[in-house]
Short mmCIF file of N, CA and C in Angstrom, two decimals:
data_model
loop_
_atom_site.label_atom_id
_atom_site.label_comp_id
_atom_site.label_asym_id
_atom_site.label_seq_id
_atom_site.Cartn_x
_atom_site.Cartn_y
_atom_site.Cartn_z
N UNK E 1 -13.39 -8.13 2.42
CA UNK E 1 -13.86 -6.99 3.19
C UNK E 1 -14.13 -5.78 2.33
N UNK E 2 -12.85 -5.51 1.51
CA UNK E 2 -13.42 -4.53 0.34
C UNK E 2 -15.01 -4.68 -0.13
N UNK E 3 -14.95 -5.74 -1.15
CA UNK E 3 -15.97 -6.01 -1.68
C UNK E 3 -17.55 -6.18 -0.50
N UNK E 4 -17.28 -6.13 0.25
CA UNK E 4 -18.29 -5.98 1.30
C UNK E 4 -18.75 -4.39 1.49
N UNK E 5 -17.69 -3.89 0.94
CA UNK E 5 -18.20 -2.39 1.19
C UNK E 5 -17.95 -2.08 0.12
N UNK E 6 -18.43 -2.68 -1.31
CA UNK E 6 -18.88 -2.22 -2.76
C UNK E 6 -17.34 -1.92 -3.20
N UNK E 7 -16.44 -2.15 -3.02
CA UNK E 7 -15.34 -1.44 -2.95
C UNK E 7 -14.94 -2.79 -4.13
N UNK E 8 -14.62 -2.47 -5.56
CA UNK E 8 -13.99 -3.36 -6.50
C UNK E 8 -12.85 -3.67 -6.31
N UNK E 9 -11.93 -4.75 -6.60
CA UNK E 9 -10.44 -4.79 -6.70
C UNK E 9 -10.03 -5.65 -7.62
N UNK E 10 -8.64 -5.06 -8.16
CA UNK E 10 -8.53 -6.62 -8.79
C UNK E 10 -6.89 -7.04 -8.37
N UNK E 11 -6.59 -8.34 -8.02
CA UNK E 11 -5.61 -8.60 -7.58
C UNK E 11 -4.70 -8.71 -8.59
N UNK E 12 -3.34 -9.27 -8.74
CA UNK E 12 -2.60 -9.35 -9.14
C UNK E 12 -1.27 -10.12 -8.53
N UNK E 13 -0.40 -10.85 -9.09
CA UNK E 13 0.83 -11.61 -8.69
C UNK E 13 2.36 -11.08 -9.65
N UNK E 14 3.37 -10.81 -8.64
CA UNK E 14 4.59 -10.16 -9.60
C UNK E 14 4.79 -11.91 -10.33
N UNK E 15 5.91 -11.67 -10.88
CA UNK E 15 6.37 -12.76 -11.41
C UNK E 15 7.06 -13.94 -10.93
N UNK E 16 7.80 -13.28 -9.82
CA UNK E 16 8.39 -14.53 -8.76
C UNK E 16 7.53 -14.94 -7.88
N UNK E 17 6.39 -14.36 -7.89
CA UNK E 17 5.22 -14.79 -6.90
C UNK E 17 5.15 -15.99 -6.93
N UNK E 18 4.52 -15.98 -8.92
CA UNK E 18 3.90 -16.87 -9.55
C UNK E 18 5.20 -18.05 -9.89
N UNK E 19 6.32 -17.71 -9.83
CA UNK E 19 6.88 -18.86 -9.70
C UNK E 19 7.02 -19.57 -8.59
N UNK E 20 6.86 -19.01 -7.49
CA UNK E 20 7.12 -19.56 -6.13
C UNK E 20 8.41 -19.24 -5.75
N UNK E 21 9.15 -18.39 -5.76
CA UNK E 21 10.22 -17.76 -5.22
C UNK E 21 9.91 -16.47 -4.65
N UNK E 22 11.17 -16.90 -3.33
CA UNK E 22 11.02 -15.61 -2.30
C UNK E 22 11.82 -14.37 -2.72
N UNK E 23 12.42 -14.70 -3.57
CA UNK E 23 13.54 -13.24 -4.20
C UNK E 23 12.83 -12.69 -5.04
N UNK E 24 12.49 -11.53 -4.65
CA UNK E 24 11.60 -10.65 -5.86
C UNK E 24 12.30 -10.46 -6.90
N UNK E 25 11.33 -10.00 -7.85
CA UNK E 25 11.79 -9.81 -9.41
C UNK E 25 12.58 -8.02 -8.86
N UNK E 26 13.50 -7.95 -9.78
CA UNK E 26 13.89 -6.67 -10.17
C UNK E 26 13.17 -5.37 -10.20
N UNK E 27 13.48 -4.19 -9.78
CA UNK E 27 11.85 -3.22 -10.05
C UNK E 27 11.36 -2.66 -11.20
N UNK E 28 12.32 -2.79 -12.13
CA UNK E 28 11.87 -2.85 -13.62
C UNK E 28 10.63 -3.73 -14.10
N UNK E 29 10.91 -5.06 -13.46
CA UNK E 29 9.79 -6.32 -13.79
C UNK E 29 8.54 -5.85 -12.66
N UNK E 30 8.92 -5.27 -11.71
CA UNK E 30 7.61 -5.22 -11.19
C UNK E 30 6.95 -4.20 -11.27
N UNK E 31 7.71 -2.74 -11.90
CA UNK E 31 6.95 -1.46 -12.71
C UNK E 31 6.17 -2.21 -13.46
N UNK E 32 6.46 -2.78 -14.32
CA UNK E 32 6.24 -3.52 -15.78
C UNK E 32 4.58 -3.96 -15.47
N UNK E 33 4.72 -5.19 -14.28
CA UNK E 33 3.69 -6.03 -13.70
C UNK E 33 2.61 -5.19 -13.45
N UNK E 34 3.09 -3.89 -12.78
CA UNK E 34 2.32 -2.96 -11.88
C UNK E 34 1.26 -2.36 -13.62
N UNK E 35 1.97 -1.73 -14.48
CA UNK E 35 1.33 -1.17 -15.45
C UNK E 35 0.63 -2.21 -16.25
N UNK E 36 0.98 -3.29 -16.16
CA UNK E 36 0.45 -4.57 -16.86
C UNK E 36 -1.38 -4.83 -16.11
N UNK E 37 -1.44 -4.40 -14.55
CA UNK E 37 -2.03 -4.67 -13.68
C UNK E 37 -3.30 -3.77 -14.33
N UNK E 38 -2.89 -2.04 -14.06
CA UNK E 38 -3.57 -1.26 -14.60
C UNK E 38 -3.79 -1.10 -15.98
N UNK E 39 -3.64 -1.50 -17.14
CA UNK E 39 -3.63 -1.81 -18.20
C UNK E 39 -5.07 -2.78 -18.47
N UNK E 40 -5.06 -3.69 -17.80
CA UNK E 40 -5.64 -4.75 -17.87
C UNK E 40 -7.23 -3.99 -17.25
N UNK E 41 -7.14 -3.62 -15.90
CA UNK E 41 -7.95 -3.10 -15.34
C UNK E 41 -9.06 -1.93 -15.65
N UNK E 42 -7.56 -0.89 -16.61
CA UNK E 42 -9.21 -0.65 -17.35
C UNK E 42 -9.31 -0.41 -18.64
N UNK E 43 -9.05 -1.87 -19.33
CA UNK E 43 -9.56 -2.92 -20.31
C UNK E 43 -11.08 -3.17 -19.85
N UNK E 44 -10.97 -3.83 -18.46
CA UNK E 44 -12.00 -4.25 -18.06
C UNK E 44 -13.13 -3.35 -17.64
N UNK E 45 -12.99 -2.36 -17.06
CA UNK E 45 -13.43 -0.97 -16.70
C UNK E 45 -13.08 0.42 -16.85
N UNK E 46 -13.18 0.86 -18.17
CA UNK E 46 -12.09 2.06 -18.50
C UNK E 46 -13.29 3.26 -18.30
N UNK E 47 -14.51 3.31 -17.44
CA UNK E 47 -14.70 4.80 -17.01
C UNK E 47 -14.63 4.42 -15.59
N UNK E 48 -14.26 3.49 -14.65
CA UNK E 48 -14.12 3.85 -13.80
C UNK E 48 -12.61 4.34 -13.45
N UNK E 49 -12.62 5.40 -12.05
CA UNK E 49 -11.52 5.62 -11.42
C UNK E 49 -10.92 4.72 -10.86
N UNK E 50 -9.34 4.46 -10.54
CA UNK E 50 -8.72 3.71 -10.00
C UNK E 50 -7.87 4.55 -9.08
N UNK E 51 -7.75 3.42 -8.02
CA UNK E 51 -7.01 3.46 -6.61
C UNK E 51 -6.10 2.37 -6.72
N UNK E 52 -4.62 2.78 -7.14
CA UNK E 52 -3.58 1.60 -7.10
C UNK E 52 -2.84 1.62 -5.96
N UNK E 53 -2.27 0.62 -5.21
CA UNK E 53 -1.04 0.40 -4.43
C UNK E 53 -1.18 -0.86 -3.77
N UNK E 54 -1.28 -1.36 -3.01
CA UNK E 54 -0.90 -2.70 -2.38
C UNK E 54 -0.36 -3.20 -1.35
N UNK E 55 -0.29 -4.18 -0.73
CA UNK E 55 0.53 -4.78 0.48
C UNK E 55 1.70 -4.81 0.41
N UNK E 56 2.80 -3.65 0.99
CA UNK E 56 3.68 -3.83 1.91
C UNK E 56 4.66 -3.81 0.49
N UNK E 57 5.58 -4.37 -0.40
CA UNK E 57 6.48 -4.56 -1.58
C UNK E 57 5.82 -4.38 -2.68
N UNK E 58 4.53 -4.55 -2.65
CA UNK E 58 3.53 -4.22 -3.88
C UNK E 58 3.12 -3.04 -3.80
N UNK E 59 2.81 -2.76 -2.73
CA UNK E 59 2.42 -1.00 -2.56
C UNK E 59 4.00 0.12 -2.82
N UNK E 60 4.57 -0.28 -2.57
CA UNK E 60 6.78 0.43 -2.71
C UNK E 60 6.44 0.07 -4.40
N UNK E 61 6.15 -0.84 -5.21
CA UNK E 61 6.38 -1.07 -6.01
C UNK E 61 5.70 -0.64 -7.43
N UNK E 62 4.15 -0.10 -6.76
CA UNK E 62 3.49 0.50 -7.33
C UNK E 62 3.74 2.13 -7.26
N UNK E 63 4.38 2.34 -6.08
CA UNK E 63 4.42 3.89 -5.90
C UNK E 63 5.95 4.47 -6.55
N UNK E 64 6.72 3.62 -6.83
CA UNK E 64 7.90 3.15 -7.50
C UNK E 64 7.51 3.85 -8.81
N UNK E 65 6.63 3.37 -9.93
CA UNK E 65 6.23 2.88 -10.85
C UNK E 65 5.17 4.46 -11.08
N UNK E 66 4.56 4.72 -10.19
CA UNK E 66 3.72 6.27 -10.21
C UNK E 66 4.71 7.14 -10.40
N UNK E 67 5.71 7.16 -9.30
CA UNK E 67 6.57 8.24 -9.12
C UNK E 67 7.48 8.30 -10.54
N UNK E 68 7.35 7.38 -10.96
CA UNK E 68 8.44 7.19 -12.81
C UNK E 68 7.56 8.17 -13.79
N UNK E 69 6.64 7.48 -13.69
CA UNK E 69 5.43 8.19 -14.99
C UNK E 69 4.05 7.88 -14.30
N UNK E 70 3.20 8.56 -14.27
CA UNK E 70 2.25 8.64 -14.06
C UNK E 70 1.37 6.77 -14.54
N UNK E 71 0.25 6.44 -13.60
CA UNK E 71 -0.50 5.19 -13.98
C UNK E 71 -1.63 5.64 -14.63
N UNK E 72 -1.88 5.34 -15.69
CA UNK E 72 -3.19 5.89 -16.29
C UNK E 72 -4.39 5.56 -15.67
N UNK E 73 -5.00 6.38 -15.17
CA UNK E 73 -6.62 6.35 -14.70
C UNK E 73 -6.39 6.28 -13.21
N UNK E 74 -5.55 6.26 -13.01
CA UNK E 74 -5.06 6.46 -10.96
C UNK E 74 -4.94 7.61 -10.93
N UNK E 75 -6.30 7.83 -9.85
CA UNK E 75 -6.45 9.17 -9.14
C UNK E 75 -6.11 9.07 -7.80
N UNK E 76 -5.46 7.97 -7.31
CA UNK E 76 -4.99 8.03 -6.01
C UNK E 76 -4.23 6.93 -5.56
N UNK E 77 -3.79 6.39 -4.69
CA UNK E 77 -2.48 5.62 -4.19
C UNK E 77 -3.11 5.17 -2.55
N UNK E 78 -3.16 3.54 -2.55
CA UNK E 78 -3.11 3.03 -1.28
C UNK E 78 -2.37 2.37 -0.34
N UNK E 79 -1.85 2.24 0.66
CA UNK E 79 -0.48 1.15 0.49
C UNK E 79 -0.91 0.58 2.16
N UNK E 80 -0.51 -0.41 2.05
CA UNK E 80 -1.09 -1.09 3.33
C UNK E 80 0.12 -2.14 3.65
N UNK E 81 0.43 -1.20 5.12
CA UNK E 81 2.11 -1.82 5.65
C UNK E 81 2.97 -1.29 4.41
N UNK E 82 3.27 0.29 4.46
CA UNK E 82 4.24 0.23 3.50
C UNK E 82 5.34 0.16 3.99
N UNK E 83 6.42 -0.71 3.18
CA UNK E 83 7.77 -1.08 3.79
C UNK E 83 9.24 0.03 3.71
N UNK E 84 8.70 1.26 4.62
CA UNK E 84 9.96 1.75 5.14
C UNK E 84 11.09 1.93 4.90
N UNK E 85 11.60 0.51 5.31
CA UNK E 85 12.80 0.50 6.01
C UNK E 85 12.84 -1.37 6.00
N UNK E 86 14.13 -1.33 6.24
CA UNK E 86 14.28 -3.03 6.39
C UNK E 86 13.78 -3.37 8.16
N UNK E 87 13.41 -5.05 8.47
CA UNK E 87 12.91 -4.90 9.77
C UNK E 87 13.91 -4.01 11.10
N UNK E 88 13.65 -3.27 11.39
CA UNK E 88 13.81 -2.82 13.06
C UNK E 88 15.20 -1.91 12.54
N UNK E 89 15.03 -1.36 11.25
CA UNK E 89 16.49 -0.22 11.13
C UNK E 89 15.64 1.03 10.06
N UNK E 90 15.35 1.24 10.92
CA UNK E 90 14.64 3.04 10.43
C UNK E 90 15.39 3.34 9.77
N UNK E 91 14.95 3.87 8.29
CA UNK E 91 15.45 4.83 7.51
C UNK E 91 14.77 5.48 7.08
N UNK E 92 14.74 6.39 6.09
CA UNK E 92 13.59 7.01 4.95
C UNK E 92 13.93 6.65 3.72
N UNK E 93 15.05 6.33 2.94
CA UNK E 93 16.23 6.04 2.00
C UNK E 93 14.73 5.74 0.88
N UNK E 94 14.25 4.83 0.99
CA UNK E 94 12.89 4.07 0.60
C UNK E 94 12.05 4.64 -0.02
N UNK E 95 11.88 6.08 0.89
CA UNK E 95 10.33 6.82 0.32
C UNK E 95 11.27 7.61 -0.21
N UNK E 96 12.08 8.10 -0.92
CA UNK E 96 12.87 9.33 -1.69
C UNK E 96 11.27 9.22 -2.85
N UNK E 97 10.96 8.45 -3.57
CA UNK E 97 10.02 8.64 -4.62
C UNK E 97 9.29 9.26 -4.69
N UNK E 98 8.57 9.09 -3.20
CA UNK E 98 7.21 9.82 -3.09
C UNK E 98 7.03 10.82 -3.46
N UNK E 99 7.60 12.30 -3.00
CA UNK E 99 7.89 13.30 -3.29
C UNK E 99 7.28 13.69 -4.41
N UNK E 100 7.98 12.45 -5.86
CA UNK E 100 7.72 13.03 -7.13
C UNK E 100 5.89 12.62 -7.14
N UNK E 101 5.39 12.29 -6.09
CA UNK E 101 4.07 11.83 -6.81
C UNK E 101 2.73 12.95 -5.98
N UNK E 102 1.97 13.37 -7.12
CA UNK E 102 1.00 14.11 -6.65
C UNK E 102 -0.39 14.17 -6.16
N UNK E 103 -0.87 12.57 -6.37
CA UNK E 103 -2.20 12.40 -6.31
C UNK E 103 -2.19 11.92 -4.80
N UNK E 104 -3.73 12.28 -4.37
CA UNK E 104 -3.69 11.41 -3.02
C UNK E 104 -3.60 10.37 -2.97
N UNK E 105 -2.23 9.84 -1.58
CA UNK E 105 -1.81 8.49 -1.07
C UNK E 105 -2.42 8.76 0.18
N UNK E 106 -3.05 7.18 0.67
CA UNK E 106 -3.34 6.44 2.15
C UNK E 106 -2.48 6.00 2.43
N UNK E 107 -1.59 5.27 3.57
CA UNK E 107 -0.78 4.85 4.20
C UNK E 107 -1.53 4.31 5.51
N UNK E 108 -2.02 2.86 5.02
CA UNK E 108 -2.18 2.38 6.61
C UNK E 108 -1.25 1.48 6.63
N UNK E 109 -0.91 1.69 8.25
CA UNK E 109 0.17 1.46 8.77
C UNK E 109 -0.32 1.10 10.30
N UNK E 110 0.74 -0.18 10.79
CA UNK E 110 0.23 -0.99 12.14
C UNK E 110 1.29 -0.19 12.71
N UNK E 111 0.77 0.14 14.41
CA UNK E 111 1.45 1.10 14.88
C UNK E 111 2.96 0.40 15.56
N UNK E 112 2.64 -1.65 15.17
CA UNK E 112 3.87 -2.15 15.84
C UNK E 112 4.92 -2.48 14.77
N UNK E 113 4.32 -1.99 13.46
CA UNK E 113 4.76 -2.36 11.92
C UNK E 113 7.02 -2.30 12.19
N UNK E 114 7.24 -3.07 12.04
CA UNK E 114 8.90 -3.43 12.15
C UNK E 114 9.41 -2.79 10.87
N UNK E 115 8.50 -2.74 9.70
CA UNK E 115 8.85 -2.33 8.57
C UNK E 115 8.56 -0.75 8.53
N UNK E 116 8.26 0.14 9.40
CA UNK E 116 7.53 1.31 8.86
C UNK E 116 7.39 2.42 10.61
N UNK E 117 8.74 2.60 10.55
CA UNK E 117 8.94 3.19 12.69
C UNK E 117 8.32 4.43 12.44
N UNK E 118 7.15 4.34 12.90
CA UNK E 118 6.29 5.60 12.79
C UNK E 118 6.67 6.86 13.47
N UNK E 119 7.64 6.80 14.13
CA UNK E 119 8.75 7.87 14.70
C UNK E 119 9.60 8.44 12.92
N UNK E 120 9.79 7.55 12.08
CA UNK E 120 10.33 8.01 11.10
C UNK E 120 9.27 8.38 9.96
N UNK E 121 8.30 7.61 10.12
CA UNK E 121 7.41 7.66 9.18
C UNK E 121 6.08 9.26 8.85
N UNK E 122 5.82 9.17 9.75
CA UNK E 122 4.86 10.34 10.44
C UNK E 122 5.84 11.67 9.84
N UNK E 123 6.87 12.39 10.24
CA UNK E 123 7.37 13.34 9.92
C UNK E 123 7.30 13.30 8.16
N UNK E 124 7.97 12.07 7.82
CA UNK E 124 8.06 12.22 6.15
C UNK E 124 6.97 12.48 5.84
N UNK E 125 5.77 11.77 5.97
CA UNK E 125 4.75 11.94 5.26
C UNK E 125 4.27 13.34 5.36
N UNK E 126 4.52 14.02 6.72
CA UNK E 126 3.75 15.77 6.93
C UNK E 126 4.71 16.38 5.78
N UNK E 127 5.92 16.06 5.57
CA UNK E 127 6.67 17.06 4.62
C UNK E 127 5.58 16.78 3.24
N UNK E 128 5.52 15.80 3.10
CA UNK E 128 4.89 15.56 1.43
C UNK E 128 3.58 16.12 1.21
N UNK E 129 3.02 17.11 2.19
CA UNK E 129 1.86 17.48 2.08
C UNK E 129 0.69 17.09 2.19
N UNK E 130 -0.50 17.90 2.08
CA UNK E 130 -2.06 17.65 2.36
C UNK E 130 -2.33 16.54 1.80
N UNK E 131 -2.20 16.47 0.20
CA UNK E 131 -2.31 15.05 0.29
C UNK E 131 -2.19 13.79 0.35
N UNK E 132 -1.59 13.52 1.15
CA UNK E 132 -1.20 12.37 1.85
C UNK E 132 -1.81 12.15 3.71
N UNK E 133 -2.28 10.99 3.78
CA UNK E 133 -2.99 10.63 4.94
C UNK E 133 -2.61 9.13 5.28
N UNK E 134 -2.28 9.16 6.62
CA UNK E 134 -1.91 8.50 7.61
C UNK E 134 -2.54 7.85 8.54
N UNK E 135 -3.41 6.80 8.31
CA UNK E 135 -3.79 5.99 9.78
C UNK E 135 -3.18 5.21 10.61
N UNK E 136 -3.24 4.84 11.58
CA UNK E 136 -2.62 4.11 12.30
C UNK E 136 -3.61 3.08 12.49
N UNK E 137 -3.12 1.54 12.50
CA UNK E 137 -3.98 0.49 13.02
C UNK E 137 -3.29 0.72 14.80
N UNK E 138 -3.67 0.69 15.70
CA UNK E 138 -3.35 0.50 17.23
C UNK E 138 -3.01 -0.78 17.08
N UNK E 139 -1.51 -1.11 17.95
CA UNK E 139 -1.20 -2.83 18.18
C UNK E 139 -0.91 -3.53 16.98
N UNK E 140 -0.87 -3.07 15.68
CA UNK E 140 -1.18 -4.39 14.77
C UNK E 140 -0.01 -4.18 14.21
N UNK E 141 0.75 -5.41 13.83
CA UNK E 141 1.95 -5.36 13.23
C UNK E 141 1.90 -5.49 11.40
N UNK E 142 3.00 -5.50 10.85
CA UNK E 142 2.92 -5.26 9.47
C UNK E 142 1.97 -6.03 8.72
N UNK E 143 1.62 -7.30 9.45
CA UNK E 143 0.48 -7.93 8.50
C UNK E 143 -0.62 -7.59 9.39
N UNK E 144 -0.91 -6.59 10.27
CA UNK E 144 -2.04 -6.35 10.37
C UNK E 144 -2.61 -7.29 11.83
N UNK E 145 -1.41 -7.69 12.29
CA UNK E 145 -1.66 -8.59 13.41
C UNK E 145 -1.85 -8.04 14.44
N UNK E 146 -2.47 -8.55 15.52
CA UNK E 146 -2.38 -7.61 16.89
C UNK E 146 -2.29 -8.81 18.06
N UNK E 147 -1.33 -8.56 19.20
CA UNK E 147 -1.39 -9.62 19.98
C UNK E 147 -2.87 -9.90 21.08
N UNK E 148 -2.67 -10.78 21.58
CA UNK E 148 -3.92 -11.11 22.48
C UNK E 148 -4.19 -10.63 23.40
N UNK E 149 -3.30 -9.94 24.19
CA UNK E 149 -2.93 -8.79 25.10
C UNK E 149 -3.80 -7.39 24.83
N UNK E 150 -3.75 -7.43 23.64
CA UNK E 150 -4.72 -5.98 22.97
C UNK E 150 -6.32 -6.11 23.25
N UNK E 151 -6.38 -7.16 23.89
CA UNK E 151 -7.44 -6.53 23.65
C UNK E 151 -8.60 -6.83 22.83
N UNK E 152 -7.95 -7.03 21.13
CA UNK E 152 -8.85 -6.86 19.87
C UNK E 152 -8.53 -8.19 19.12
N UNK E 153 -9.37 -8.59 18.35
CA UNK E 153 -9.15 -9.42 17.82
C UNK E 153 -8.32 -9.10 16.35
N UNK E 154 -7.78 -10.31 15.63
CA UNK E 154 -7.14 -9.48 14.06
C UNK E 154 -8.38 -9.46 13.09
N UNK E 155 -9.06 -10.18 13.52
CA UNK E 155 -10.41 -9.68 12.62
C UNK E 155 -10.63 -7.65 12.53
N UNK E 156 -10.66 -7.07 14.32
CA UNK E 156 -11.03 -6.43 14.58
C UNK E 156 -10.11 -4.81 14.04
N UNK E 157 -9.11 -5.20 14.11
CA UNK E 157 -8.16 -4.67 13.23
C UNK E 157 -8.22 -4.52 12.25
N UNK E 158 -7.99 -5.55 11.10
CA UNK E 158 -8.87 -5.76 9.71
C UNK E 158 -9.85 -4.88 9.57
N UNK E 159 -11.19 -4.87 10.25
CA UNK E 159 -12.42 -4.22 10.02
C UNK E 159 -12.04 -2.79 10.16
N UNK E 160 -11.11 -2.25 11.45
CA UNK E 160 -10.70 -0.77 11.16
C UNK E 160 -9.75 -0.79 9.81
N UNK E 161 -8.99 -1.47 9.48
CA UNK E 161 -8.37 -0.83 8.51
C UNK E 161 -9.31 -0.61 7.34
N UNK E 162 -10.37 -1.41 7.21
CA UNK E 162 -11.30 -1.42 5.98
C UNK E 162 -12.45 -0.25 6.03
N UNK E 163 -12.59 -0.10 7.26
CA UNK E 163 -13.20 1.42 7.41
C UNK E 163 -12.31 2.58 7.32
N UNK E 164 -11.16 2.03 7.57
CA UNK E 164 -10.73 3.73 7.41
C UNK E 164 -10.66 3.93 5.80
N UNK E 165 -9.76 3.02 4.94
CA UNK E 165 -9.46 2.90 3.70
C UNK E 165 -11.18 3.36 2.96
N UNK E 166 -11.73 2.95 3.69
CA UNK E 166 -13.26 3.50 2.84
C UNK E 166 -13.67 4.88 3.06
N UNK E 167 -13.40 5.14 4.32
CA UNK E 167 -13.73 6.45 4.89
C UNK E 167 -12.98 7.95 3.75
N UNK E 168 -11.53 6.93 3.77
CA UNK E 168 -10.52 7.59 3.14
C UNK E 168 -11.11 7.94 1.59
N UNK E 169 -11.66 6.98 0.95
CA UNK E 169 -12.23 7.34 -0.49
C UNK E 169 -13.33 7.94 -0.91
N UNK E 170 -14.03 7.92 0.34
CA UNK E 170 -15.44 8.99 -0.08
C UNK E 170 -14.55 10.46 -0.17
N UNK E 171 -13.69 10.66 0.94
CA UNK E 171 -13.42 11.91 0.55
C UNK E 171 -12.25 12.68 -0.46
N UNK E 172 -12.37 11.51 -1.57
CA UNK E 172 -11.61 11.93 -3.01
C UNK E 172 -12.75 11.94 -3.99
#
C-alpha cells in the first residue's frame, strides 16, 4: 500500500524473528538491529530523508533507540499499533522515552487497540507537544482489524491508515 502511494520502505527482521522465536531479543540487540536497519538504508539512499518506526515492538523499539541517540537521516518517527501497555492493563511506564525525542512522531493507533487505551494514550501524547500526531483507525484492533459488525472491511481500514500516514508526510 505504501509503495502504491510512491511511498519507499525497507523492511527489516530483529534477530529472534529470524530465528523463529517468540521471545524477543533484548533492547540492546534490537537498538543495534534498528541502527543496523538505518545504516544500511542510507547506504542505499543517503540523500534521501527517512521516516523510521514500525509495527507495534518494532516501532517501541525504534523509538527506544531515537530517544538514546539520535538515528542518522530520521527526520521523523512512525509507529503503527504502538504498544502501550501490556494487553488490557493501561499504563504509560512504556512511553517514559518519548519525551527525550524531538522530531515529528505519527502514532496510528486502532481505536479497539488492547495494547494502546486511548483513554491513556491521547493525554500523553498532548503533553509531548505539537509535534506529535495521533490518528485513530475507528473499530480496528492492534493489527488493524475491524469486526464485521463495523461496517468496514480490514482492507478498508488499511486504506485509511495508508492515507492518513501519507497525508501525515506531505506535511513534514
Amino acid at each position: 500500500g505504501l509503495g502504491e502511494r510512491d511511498i519507499a520502505t525497507l523492511r527489516y527482521q530483529f534477530p529472534y524473528m529470524e530465528r523463529g522465536s517468540k521471545r524477543p531479543d533484548p533492547p540492546p540487540v534490537c537498538h543495534r538491529t534498528v541502527r543496523a536497519a538505518i545504516d544500511h538504508t542510507q547506504r542505499l539512499v543517503p540523500a534521501v530523508p527517512l521516516i523510521a518506526g514500525g509495527k507495534s515492538f518494532g516501532g517501541r523499539m525504534t523509538s527506544q533507540a531515537q530517544a538514546a541517540r539520535a538515528l542518522p537521516g530520521t527526520i521523523a518517527l512512525a509507529f503503527l499499533g504502538f504498544p502501550l501497555h501490556p494487553a488490557n492493563k493501561p499504563s504509560v511506564e512504556r512511553a517514559a522515552h518519548l519525551a527525550a525525542i524531538k522530531v515529528p512522531m505519527l502514532f496510528l493507533q486502532g481505536t479497539r487497540d488492547a495494547l494502546a487505551d486511548l483513554g491513556a494514550l491521547q493525554p500523553l501524547l498532548s503533553q509531548l507537544g505539537a509535534h506529535v500526531t495521533l490518528r485513530t483507525i475507528e473499530g480496528a484492533d492492534h493489527s488493524f482489524h475491524v469486526p464485521v459488525r463495523s461496517g468496514r472491511t480490514d482492507r478498508e481500514a488499511l486504506e485509511e491508515l495508508l492515507d492518513s500516514f501519507s497525508q501525515w508526510l506531505e506535511t513534514l
